[in-house]
Coordinates of C-alpha atoms and ligand atoms in Angstrom, one line a residue:
L267 CA 260.3 35.0 178.4
K268 CA 263.0 34.1 180.8
P269 CA 261.7 31.3 183.1
S270 CA 261.9 31.8 186.8
I271 CA 262.8 28.9 189.0
V272 CA 260.7 28.9 192.1
K273 CA 261.7 26.9 195.2
T274 CA 258.9 24.8 196.6
S275 CA 258.4 21.8 198.9
P276 CA 256.2 18.6 198.6
K277 CA 252.5 18.8 199.3
E278 CA 250.6 16.0 201.0
G279 CA 248.3 13.7 199.1
Q280 CA 248.8 14.6 195.5
K281 CA 248.0 11.1 194.3
P282 CA 245.8 11.0 191.2
G283 CA 242.7 8.7 191.8
T284 CA 240.3 7.0 189.4
S285 CA 240.3 10.1 187.3
G286 CA 243.0 12.7 188.2
L287 CA 243.7 14.6 191.3
R288 CA 240.6 16.0 193.1
K289 CA 240.6 18.2 196.2
K290 CA 238.8 21.1 197.7
T291 CA 239.1 24.2 195.5
K292 CA 240.7 26.1 198.4
V293 CA 243.4 23.4 198.6
F294 CA 244.2 23.9 194.9
M295 CA 244.3 27.6 195.4
E296 CA 247.0 27.3 198.2
K297 CA 250.4 28.6 197.3
D298 CA 252.3 26.2 194.9
Y299 CA 249.7 23.4 195.2
L300 CA 248.6 23.4 191.5
E301 CA 252.2 24.4 190.4
N302 CA 253.7 21.4 192.2
F303 CA 251.3 18.9 190.5
V304 CA 251.8 20.5 187.1
Q305 CA 255.6 20.5 187.4
S306 CA 255.5 16.9 188.6
T307 CA 253.5 16.0 185.5
F308 CA 255.9 17.7 183.1
T309 CA 258.9 16.0 184.8
S310 CA 257.2 12.6 184.5
I311 CA 256.2 12.9 180.8
V312 CA 259.6 14.2 179.8
A313 CA 261.2 11.3 181.7
A314 CA 258.8 8.9 179.9
G315 CA 260.2 10.1 176.6
T316 CA 257.6 12.7 175.4
D317 CA 259.1 15.4 173.2
I318 CA 257.2 18.4 174.5
S319 CA 259.1 21.0 172.5
T320 CA 257.8 19.9 169.0
G321 CA 254.3 18.9 169.8
T322 CA 251.3 20.8 171.2
L323 CA 249.9 20.8 174.7
L324 CA 246.1 21.2 175.0
I325 CA 244.4 22.8 178.0
G326 CA 240.7 23.1 178.8
G327 CA 238.3 22.5 181.7
D328 CA 234.7 22.1 182.7
G329 CA 234.3 25.7 183.6
R330 CA 234.3 25.3 187.4
Y331 CA 235.5 28.0 189.8
F332 CA 239.3 28.6 189.5
N333 CA 239.3 27.2 185.9
P334 CA 240.5 30.4 184.2
E335 CA 243.2 31.2 186.8
A336 CA 244.5 27.6 186.6
I337 CA 244.7 27.8 182.8
Q338 CA 246.9 30.9 182.9
T339 CA 249.2 29.3 185.4
I340 CA 249.6 26.1 183.4
V341 CA 250.3 28.1 180.2
K342 CA 253.1 30.0 182.0
M343 CA 254.6 26.8 183.3
A344 CA 254.3 25.0 180.0
I345 CA 256.3 27.6 178.3
A346 CA 258.9 27.7 181.0
N347 CA 259.2 23.9 180.7
G348 CA 259.9 24.2 177.0
V349 CA 256.5 23.5 175.4
G350 CA 256.5 25.3 172.0
R351 CA 252.8 25.4 171.3
V352 CA 249.7 25.5 173.4
W353 CA 246.0 25.2 172.5
I354 CA 243.3 26.3 174.9
G355 CA 239.6 25.8 174.6
E356 CA 237.5 28.9 173.9
N357 CA 236.5 30.5 177.2
G358 CA 238.7 27.9 178.8
L359 CA 236.0 25.3 178.1
L360 CA 236.6 21.8 176.8
S361 CA 234.6 18.7 177.7
T362 CA 236.6 15.6 178.5
P363 CA 235.5 13.8 175.3
A364 CA 236.3 16.9 173.2
V365 CA 239.8 17.0 174.7
S366 CA 240.3 13.4 173.6
A367 CA 238.9 14.1 170.1
I368 CA 241.2 17.1 169.7
I369 CA 244.3 15.3 170.8
R370 CA 243.6 12.6 168.3
E371 CA 242.9 15.0 165.5
Q372 CA 245.6 15.2 162.9
G373 CA 244.4 18.0 160.7
P374 CA 246.8 19.4 158.0
T375 CA 247.5 22.7 159.7
W376 CA 247.5 21.4 163.2
K377 CA 250.5 19.9 164.8
K378 CA 249.4 16.9 166.8
A379 CA 249.0 17.3 170.5
F380 CA 251.2 15.2 172.8
G381 CA 248.8 15.5 175.7
A382 CA 246.4 17.6 177.7
F383 CA 245.5 19.0 181.1
I384 CA 241.8 18.8 181.8
L385 CA 240.7 21.0 184.7
T386 CA 237.8 19.1 186.1
A387 CA 236.5 17.3 189.1
S388 CA 233.8 15.9 186.8
H389 CA 230.6 15.1 188.7
N390 CA 231.9 16.6 192.0
P391 CA 230.2 19.9 193.0
G392 CA 232.2 23.1 192.1
G393 CA 232.7 26.5 193.6
P394 CA 235.0 28.1 196.2
D395 CA 233.9 25.7 198.9
E396 CA 233.6 22.6 196.8
D397 CA 235.9 20.6 194.6
F398 CA 238.5 21.3 191.9
G399 CA 240.5 18.7 189.9
I400 CA 243.1 18.2 187.3
K401 CA 244.0 15.3 185.1
Y402 CA 246.5 14.6 182.4
N403 CA 245.7 12.8 179.1
C404 CA 248.3 11.3 176.8
E405 CA 249.0 11.3 173.1
N406 CA 246.4 8.6 172.4
G407 CA 243.7 10.9 173.9
G408 CA 243.2 8.8 177.0
P409 CA 243.9 9.3 180.7
A410 CA 247.5 8.7 181.8
Q411 CA 248.1 5.0 182.6
E412 CA 249.0 3.9 186.1
F413 CA 252.7 3.8 185.6
L414 CA 252.6 7.5 184.7
T415 CA 250.2 8.6 187.4
N416 CA 252.5 6.7 189.9
A417 CA 255.5 8.5 188.5
M418 CA 253.7 11.9 188.9
F419 CA 252.8 11.1 192.5
D420 CA 256.4 10.1 193.2
N421 CA 257.6 13.4 191.8
T422 CA 255.2 15.3 194.0
K423 CA 256.8 13.7 197.0
T424 CA 260.3 14.9 196.2
I425 CA 259.7 18.2 194.3
T426 CA 262.0 21.1 195.2
Q427 CA 261.4 23.6 192.5
Y428 CA 259.2 24.5 189.5
A429 CA 259.7 26.6 186.4
I430 CA 257.3 29.4 185.4
C431 CA 257.4 32.3 182.9
K432 CA 255.9 34.9 185.1
N433 CA 256.0 37.7 182.5
F434 CA 254.2 35.8 179.8
P435 CA 251.1 37.7 178.8
T436 CA 247.7 36.7 180.2
I437 CA 245.7 35.1 177.3
D438 CA 242.3 36.4 176.4
L439 CA 240.4 33.1 176.6
S440 CA 237.3 34.6 174.9
K441 CA 239.0 35.2 171.5
V442 CA 239.5 32.3 169.2
G443 CA 242.9 32.8 167.5
A444 CA 246.6 32.8 168.0
T445 CA 248.9 34.8 170.3
R446 CA 252.5 34.6 169.2
V447 CA 255.1 35.8 171.6
E448 CA 258.6 36.1 170.4
K449 CA 261.6 37.2 172.6
A450 CA 265.2 36.3 172.5
G451 CA 264.8 34.0 169.6
L452 CA 262.1 31.9 171.3
E453 CA 258.8 31.8 169.6
V454 CA 255.8 30.6 171.5
N455 CA 252.4 29.9 170.0
V456 CA 249.3 30.0 172.1
E457 CA 246.0 29.5 170.3
V458 CA 242.5 29.6 171.6
V459 CA 240.5 26.9 169.7
S460 CA 236.8 26.4 169.2
T461 CA 235.3 24.4 172.1
A462 CA 233.0 22.3 170.0
A463 CA 234.1 22.1 166.3
T464 CA 236.4 19.1 166.3
H465 CA 234.3 16.9 168.5
L466 CA 231.1 17.6 166.6
A467 CA 232.7 17.0 163.2
L468 CA 233.8 13.6 164.6
L469 CA 230.3 12.8 165.9
E470 CA 228.8 13.7 162.6
S471 CA 231.1 11.2 160.9
I472 CA 229.9 8.4 163.3
F473 CA 226.1 8.7 163.3
D474 CA 223.4 8.8 160.7
F475 CA 222.5 12.5 161.1
P476 CA 219.8 12.5 158.4
A477 CA 218.0 9.6 160.1
I478 CA 218.2 11.4 163.4
Q479 CA 216.9 14.5 161.8
N480 CA 213.9 12.6 160.5
L481 CA 213.2 11.3 164.0
L482 CA 213.5 14.7 165.6
D483 CA 211.2 16.2 163.0
R484 CA 208.4 13.7 163.8
P485 CA 205.5 15.5 165.3
D486 CA 205.0 12.7 167.8
F487 CA 208.6 12.8 169.1
S488 CA 210.1 15.3 171.5
M489 CA 213.2 15.4 173.6
V490 CA 215.0 17.4 176.4
Y491 CA 218.7 17.4 177.3
D492 CA 219.9 18.6 180.7
S493 CA 223.5 19.8 180.7
M494 CA 223.3 20.6 184.4
H495 CA 225.2 23.9 184.0
G496 CA 228.3 21.9 183.1
V497 CA 230.5 22.1 180.0
N498 CA 228.1 20.1 177.9
G499 CA 225.8 23.0 177.2
P500 CA 227.7 24.6 174.3
Y501 CA 228.0 21.2 172.6
A502 CA 224.4 20.3 173.1
R503 CA 223.2 23.6 171.7
E504 CA 225.5 23.4 168.7
V505 CA 224.2 19.9 167.8
F506 CA 220.6 20.1 168.7
C507 CA 219.7 23.7 168.1
K508 CA 222.1 24.8 165.4
R509 CA 222.5 21.5 163.5
F510 CA 219.1 19.8 164.0
G511 CA 217.1 23.0 164.5
L512 CA 215.4 22.1 167.8
S513 CA 214.1 25.0 169.9
E514 CA 216.2 26.3 172.9
E515 CA 213.5 24.9 175.2
T516 CA 214.8 21.4 174.6
M517 CA 218.1 22.5 176.3
M518 CA 217.9 22.5 180.1
N519 CA 220.6 24.3 182.1
S520 CA 222.8 24.7 179.1
I521 CA 224.8 27.7 180.2
P522 CA 228.0 26.6 182.0
K523 CA 228.3 28.1 185.5
D524 CA 231.4 28.0 187.7
D525 CA 229.4 26.4 190.6
F526 CA 227.0 24.4 188.4
N527 CA 224.3 26.8 189.8
G528 CA 224.9 25.3 193.2
G529 CA 223.9 21.8 192.0
H530 CA 225.6 18.5 191.8
A531 CA 226.2 18.0 188.1
D532 CA 225.9 14.2 188.2
P533 CA 223.4 12.7 185.8
N534 CA 221.5 10.2 187.9
L535 CA 218.0 9.8 189.3
T536 CA 219.0 11.6 192.5
Y537 CA 220.9 14.6 191.3
A538 CA 219.3 15.3 187.9
K539 CA 216.0 15.8 189.7
E540 CA 214.7 18.6 187.4
L541 CA 215.0 16.4 184.3
V542 CA 213.7 13.3 186.1
A543 CA 210.6 15.2 187.1
V544 CA 210.1 16.6 183.6
C545 CA 210.3 13.0 182.3
G546 CA 207.6 11.9 184.8
L547 CA 209.7 9.9 187.2
N548 CA 210.6 10.0 190.9
K549 CA 214.0 9.3 192.2
Q550 CA 213.4 5.6 192.4
G551 CA 212.8 5.7 188.6
L552 CA 209.1 5.0 189.1
K553 CA 206.3 6.7 187.2
I554 CA 204.6 9.7 188.8
D555 CA 201.2 11.1 188.0
M556 CA 201.7 13.8 185.4
A557 CA 198.1 14.9 185.5
G558 CA 197.8 14.9 181.7
K559 CA 201.0 17.0 181.2
K560 CA 203.0 16.2 178.1
V561 CA 206.1 14.1 178.8
P562 CA 209.1 14.1 176.4
D563 CA 209.8 10.9 174.5
F564 CA 213.5 11.1 175.2
G565 CA 215.4 12.7 178.0
A566 CA 219.2 12.9 178.6
A567 CA 221.6 14.5 181.1
A568 CA 225.3 15.1 181.2
D569 CA 227.8 15.6 184.1
G570 CA 230.1 18.6 184.7
D571 CA 232.8 17.6 182.2
G572 CA 230.4 16.0 179.6
D573 CA 231.6 12.5 179.7
R574 CA 228.7 10.9 181.5
N575 CA 225.1 10.4 180.3
M576 CA 221.8 9.4 181.6
I577 CA 219.1 8.1 179.2
L578 CA 215.4 8.4 179.9
G579 CA 212.4 7.6 177.9
N580 CA 208.8 8.8 178.4
Q581 CA 208.4 8.0 182.1
F582 CA 211.1 5.4 181.8
F583 CA 214.7 5.1 183.2
V584 CA 217.4 3.1 181.3
T585 CA 220.1 1.8 183.7
P586 CA 223.6 2.5 182.4
S587 CA 224.4 -1.2 182.3
D588 CA 221.3 -1.9 180.2
S589 CA 222.1 1.1 178.0
L590 CA 225.6 -0.3 177.3
A591 CA 224.1 -3.7 176.4
I592 CA 221.4 -2.2 174.2
I593 CA 223.8 0.1 172.3
A594 CA 226.1 -3.0 171.7
A595 CA 223.1 -5.1 170.5
N596 CA 222.1 -2.4 168.1
A597 CA 225.6 -1.3 167.0
N598 CA 224.9 -2.4 163.4
K599 CA 222.5 0.5 163.1
I600 CA 225.3 3.0 163.7
P601 CA 227.4 3.8 160.5
F602 CA 230.7 4.0 162.4
F603 CA 230.4 0.3 163.3
S604 CA 228.6 -1.0 160.2
A605 CA 231.3 0.6 158.0
Q606 CA 234.0 -1.3 159.9
G607 CA 232.4 -4.6 159.3
G608 CA 230.4 -4.5 162.5
L609 CA 231.1 -4.4 166.2
K610 CA 233.8 -6.9 167.2
S611 CA 234.2 -6.5 171.0
V612 CA 232.8 -5.0 174.1
A613 CA 234.3 -4.1 177.5
R614 CA 232.8 -3.2 180.8
S615 CA 234.1 -2.3 184.2
M616 CA 233.9 -5.1 186.8
P617 CA 231.0 -3.7 188.8
T618 CA 228.9 -3.0 185.6
S619 CA 226.2 -5.6 185.2
G620 CA 226.6 -8.6 183.0
A621 CA 223.8 -7.5 180.6
V622 CA 226.4 -6.8 177.9
D623 CA 228.0 -10.2 178.5
L624 CA 224.8 -11.8 177.2
V625 CA 224.9 -9.7 174.1
A626 CA 228.6 -10.5 173.6
K627 CA 227.8 -14.2 173.8
D628 CA 224.9 -14.0 171.5
L629 CA 226.7 -11.9 168.8
N630 CA 230.0 -13.6 169.3
L631 CA 231.9 -10.5 170.4
S632 CA 235.0 -10.6 172.5
L633 CA 234.3 -9.4 176.1
F634 CA 236.7 -7.7 178.5
E635 CA 236.2 -7.0 182.2
T636 CA 238.4 -4.2 183.5
P637 CA 238.7 -2.3 186.8
T638 CA 236.7 0.9 187.4
G639 CA 238.0 3.9 185.4
W640 CA 238.2 4.6 181.8
K641 CA 242.0 4.4 181.5
F642 CA 241.9 0.6 181.3
F643 CA 239.8 0.6 178.1
G644 CA 242.3 2.7 176.2
N645 CA 244.9 -0.1 176.3
L646 CA 242.4 -2.5 174.7
M647 CA 241.5 0.0 172.1
D648 CA 245.1 0.7 171.1
S649 CA 246.1 -2.9 170.9
K650 CA 246.7 -4.5 167.6
D651 CA 247.8 -7.8 169.0
L652 CA 244.6 -8.6 170.8
F653 CA 242.6 -8.4 167.6
G654 CA 244.6 -10.3 165.1
G655 CA 247.0 -7.6 164.0
K656 CA 244.3 -5.2 162.8
D657 CA 244.8 -1.5 163.4
Y658 CA 241.3 -0.8 164.1
T659 CA 238.8 -2.8 166.2
P660 CA 235.4 -1.5 166.8
L661 CA 234.9 -1.6 170.5
I662 CA 232.1 -0.3 172.8
C663 CA 232.8 0.2 176.5
G664 CA 230.8 1.2 179.5
E665 CA 230.5 1.6 183.2
E666 CA 227.6 1.4 185.5
S667 CA 228.4 4.9 186.6
F668 CA 226.6 6.5 183.6
G669 CA 229.7 6.3 181.3
T670 CA 229.5 4.9 177.8
G671 CA 231.7 5.3 174.7
S672 CA 233.6 3.6 171.9
N673 CA 237.0 3.7 170.3
H674 CA 236.2 6.9 168.3
I675 CA 238.1 8.5 171.2
R676 CA 239.8 7.3 174.4
E677 CA 237.3 8.8 177.0
K678 CA 233.7 8.1 177.8
D679 CA 231.5 10.4 175.8
G680 CA 228.2 11.8 177.1
I681 CA 226.9 13.3 173.9
W682 CA 228.0 10.2 171.9
A683 CA 225.7 8.0 174.0
V684 CA 222.8 10.4 173.5
L685 CA 223.3 10.4 169.7
A686 CA 223.8 6.6 169.8
W687 CA 220.4 6.2 171.4
L688 CA 218.8 8.7 168.9
N689 CA 220.4 6.8 166.0
I690 CA 219.0 3.5 167.3
L691 CA 215.6 5.0 167.9
A692 CA 215.7 6.5 164.4
A693 CA 216.5 3.1 162.9
H694 CA 213.6 1.4 164.8
N695 CA 211.3 4.1 163.5
A696 CA 212.5 4.1 159.9
K697 CA 209.2 3.0 158.4
P698 CA 206.9 6.0 157.9
N699 CA 203.4 6.3 159.3
K700 CA 203.9 3.8 162.1
P701 CA 203.3 4.6 165.8
L702 CA 206.5 5.6 167.5
V703 CA 208.7 2.8 168.8
S704 CA 209.7 4.2 172.2
V705 CA 212.8 3.9 174.4
E706 CA 210.7 1.7 176.7
D707 CA 209.7 -0.6 173.8
I708 CA 213.3 -1.1 172.8
V709 CA 214.4 -1.9 176.4
K710 CA 211.5 -4.3 177.1
A711 CA 212.2 -6.1 173.8
H712 CA 215.8 -6.4 174.9
W713 CA 214.9 -7.9 178.2
K714 CA 212.5 -10.3 176.6
K715 CA 215.3 -11.6 174.4
Y716 CA 218.1 -11.7 176.9
G717 CA 216.5 -11.6 180.4
R718 CA 217.0 -8.7 182.8
N719 CA 219.9 -7.9 185.0
Y720 CA 218.3 -6.1 187.9
Y721 CA 220.9 -3.6 189.2
V722 CA 221.3 -1.0 191.9
R723 CA 224.2 0.8 193.5
Y724 CA 224.2 2.2 197.0
D725 CA 226.7 5.0 197.8
F726 CA 227.6 5.9 201.3
E727 CA 229.3 9.3 200.9
G728 CA 231.3 11.1 203.5
V729 CA 232.1 8.2 205.8
D730 CA 235.2 7.9 207.8
K731 CA 238.2 6.8 205.7
V732 CA 239.9 4.8 208.4
A733 CA 236.7 2.9 209.2
A734 CA 235.8 2.3 205.6
T735 CA 239.3 1.0 204.8
A736 CA 239.1 -1.3 207.8
M737 CA 235.7 -2.6 206.6
M738 CA 237.1 -3.4 203.2
A739 CA 240.2 -5.1 204.7
K740 CA 237.9 -7.3 206.9
M741 CA 235.9 -8.5 203.9
G742 CA 239.1 -9.2 202.1
E743 CA 240.5 -11.3 205.0
M744 CA 237.3 -13.2 205.3
R745 CA 237.1 -14.2 201.6
E746 CA 238.1 -17.8 202.1
A747 CA 235.9 -18.3 205.2
N748 CA 233.0 -16.7 203.2
T749 CA 233.4 -18.9 200.1
G750 CA 230.7 -21.6 200.1
K751 CA 228.7 -20.0 202.9
A752 CA 225.0 -19.7 202.7
V753 CA 223.7 -16.1 203.3
G754 CA 219.9 -15.7 203.3
A755 CA 218.6 -17.4 200.2
F756 CA 222.0 -17.2 198.5
T757 CA 225.1 -19.2 198.5
I758 CA 228.5 -17.5 198.1
A759 CA 230.2 -19.4 195.3
T760 CA 233.3 -17.2 195.4
A761 CA 234.4 -14.3 197.5
D762 CA 237.5 -12.6 196.3
I763 CA 239.4 -9.3 195.6
F764 CA 239.3 -8.3 192.0
E765 CA 242.6 -8.0 190.3
Y766 CA 243.2 -7.1 186.7
N767 CA 245.9 -8.5 184.5
D768 CA 246.1 -6.2 181.5
P769 CA 246.1 -8.4 178.5
V770 CA 247.9 -5.8 176.5
D771 CA 250.9 -4.6 178.6
G772 CA 250.8 -7.3 181.3
S773 CA 250.5 -4.8 184.1
V774 CA 248.6 -5.9 187.2
S775 CA 246.1 -3.7 189.1
K776 CA 245.5 -5.2 192.5
N777 CA 242.8 -4.5 195.1
Q778 CA 240.1 -3.3 192.7
G779 CA 237.1 -4.3 194.9
V780 CA 235.7 -7.1 197.0
R781 CA 233.3 -9.4 195.2
F782 CA 230.7 -11.9 196.4
L783 CA 229.7 -14.1 193.5
M784 CA 226.6 -16.1 194.3
A785 CA 225.9 -19.5 193.0
D786 CA 222.8 -18.3 191.1
G787 CA 224.9 -15.7 189.2
S788 CA 223.9 -12.7 191.5
R789 CA 226.7 -10.4 192.6
V790 CA 227.4 -8.1 195.5
I791 CA 230.5 -5.9 195.1
F792 CA 232.2 -3.3 197.3
R793 CA 234.6 -0.6 196.4
L794 CA 236.0 2.6 197.9
S795 CA 235.6 5.5 195.5
G796 CA 238.8 6.9 194.0
T797 CA 237.2 10.3 193.1
A798 CA 236.1 11.6 196.5
G799 CA 237.7 15.1 197.0
S800 CA 237.8 14.5 200.8
G801 CA 236.6 11.7 203.2
A802 CA 235.6 8.3 201.8
T803 CA 232.7 6.9 199.8
V804 CA 231.8 3.3 200.0
R805 CA 230.0 1.9 196.9
M806 CA 227.9 -1.3 197.1
Y807 CA 226.9 -2.8 193.8
I808 CA 224.0 -5.2 193.6
E809 CA 223.1 -7.4 190.6
K810 CA 220.5 -10.1 190.1
Y811 CA 219.8 -11.8 186.8
E812 CA 216.2 -12.8 186.0
A813 CA 215.4 -14.9 182.9
D814 CA 211.7 -15.7 183.9
K815 CA 209.5 -13.8 181.4
E816 CA 206.9 -13.3 184.1
K817 CA 209.3 -11.4 186.3
L818 CA 210.9 -8.9 183.9
H819 CA 208.9 -5.8 185.0
M820 CA 209.3 -5.7 188.7
N821 CA 210.3 -2.7 190.8
V822 CA 214.1 -2.9 191.1
L823 CA 214.2 -2.5 194.8
D824 CA 211.6 -5.3 195.2
A825 CA 213.6 -7.5 192.9
V826 CA 216.9 -7.1 194.7
G827 CA 215.7 -6.3 198.2
D828 CA 216.8 -9.6 199.7
L829 CA 220.3 -9.2 198.1
I830 CA 220.6 -5.7 199.5
A831 CA 220.0 -7.1 203.0
V832 CA 222.6 -9.7 202.4
G833 CA 225.1 -7.1 201.2
L834 CA 224.6 -4.9 204.2
S835 CA 225.1 -7.8 206.5
L836 CA 228.2 -9.1 204.6
C837 CA 230.0 -5.7 204.9
D838 CA 228.6 -4.8 208.3
I839 CA 228.8 -1.1 207.4
K840 CA 226.6 -0.3 210.4
T841 CA 229.3 -1.4 212.8
F842 CA 232.2 0.1 210.9
C843 CA 230.8 3.3 209.6
G844 CA 227.8 3.9 211.8
T845 CA 225.2 3.9 209.1
E846 CA 223.5 1.6 206.6
T847 CA 221.5 4.3 204.9
P848 CA 222.9 5.2 201.5
T849 CA 223.3 8.9 200.6
V850 CA 222.6 8.1 197.0
I851 CA 220.9 5.2 195.2
T852 CA 221.5 4.9 191.5
Ligands
VG1_1130 C1 233.8 7.1 189.6 C2 233.0 6.0 188.9 C3 233.9 5.4 187.7 C4 234.3 6.6 186.8 C5 235.0 7.7 187.6 C6 235.3 8.9 186.8 O1 234.9 6.5 190.2 O2 232.6 5.0 189.7 O3 233.1 4.5 187.0 O4 235.1 6.1 185.8 O5 234.1 8.1 188.7 O6 234.2 9.4 186.2 P1 235.0 6.1 191.7 O7 236.4 5.7 191.9 O8 234.6 7.3 192.5 O9 234.0 5.0 191.9 V1 234.1 11.1 186.0 O10 232.8 11.4 185.0 O11 234.0 11.5 187.6 O12 235.6 11.5 185.4
CO1131 CO1 232.8 13.2 184.2

């Protein structure tokens, strides 16, 4: 087990983005590329005080191309760096939320994990010609904070060597169980752990499974769940087929594939087209003629690494921002929250609509607005000071990008959101022999009470990075000149660049998007994506609030059409990037 020290030199561009380092798979397969990043991570966490010799390192991925090879390399490097114990997900598979759950698990026979490598580029396509990714999560189960990802990046710029135990045996990822290797007084434990067990046990402790079972058993209720050939399949089958006894037909695309079957495992109206069609919708979320064909009452989809969710009803699309608000408004129906004395706070990323703000105001919850990316929620969840010294504060978080979750773990959790909706539906349908209260009924009742935040996001993928950066800079420079200006039917009350002062550790995250806040409460926001594997993606977020009861059921694009036009002219993307046609609308 003698580690070899291999000479290397820095690789360009190994800066972790919104959620880890993502690059073309071929780049990751280049000599020393993965090794450099992994070594830089070990160096950073040791420098930050992590004792890697007594704890456990967890490794798993979303099953994309190069996943098994990368795992074997990381194991060999972990051991060379002095890690005493490694756990790996069965077949190399672990969803992002499951990783978070396992890190936080403190079972009697398990030594607690100090962190994890998750091999995923999430919703980015996979395969030899597509994307690969890696991220590091810390002891709290959440993504590494910025100070740590900055330190990793700094190390990648100065790295000269890495350590690897080349002669460590290749681990059989298909067999759950331990491999103990002992040599020269050094004992190393590598254990392949069940992909789903820990996470599912946690979910069962959160939701009212008997009530969900009653709902699923109703003859007038049916559901489908599309795992999009990502890592969610084994979890979905375990819960819905094994635990709840649904037929395999309810599970769409539930076998993980290393290229997601050539698809784009991103649960939205554009990419989850198979599910969207089954649920009787087109890609604008509008009803299509089903010619009498039966449509499921509930539909859901997950992304490649299982942390995102899309929720559909019978010919009905729930926007992620509305989903967050509705779960928060109904949190008392979920045992996890009611047992803790009820939900106390909510958090959303800045571009996420203000629908949840209205619920927070109504229910007297604290509300936090963070930059895009889940790592900012973790600090709030772990803070005792923010919440009057209490250890444990029930908190629900969400992003407009189909991510929802709570402080049961430190990542967004796709299957959690699906079970949350089923739990809420079950509670609304608790009385026997009544017609089914549908997803659509629940959403419409919510709008009636709170008004509706019409919302749409335009993505311009694959645009020139220099041009997109210049466009953002121009809007930033113009912010004072734009403030107070009338544009179309709107007046810009404030134009600014969003900056976040973390209330927990005082850290400041600058340059988190350009905002145009209109006098009537409407918002137009621009960001550059931090997850693109190559090139640049511009995101334009459009929100318009409507309280008028007569105007709650409009077509979204009709409701916000004038604001979209205003947004396109404010950024002038046509001049900068040569297009104003989005590649994806969500
Ligand atoms: C996107 C989303 C963001 C999400 C992130 C990671 O980031 O907008 O809300 O947290 O992806 O999700 P960006 O920087 O491209 O806008 V995942 O499921 O890709 O880990
Ligand atoms: Co994801």
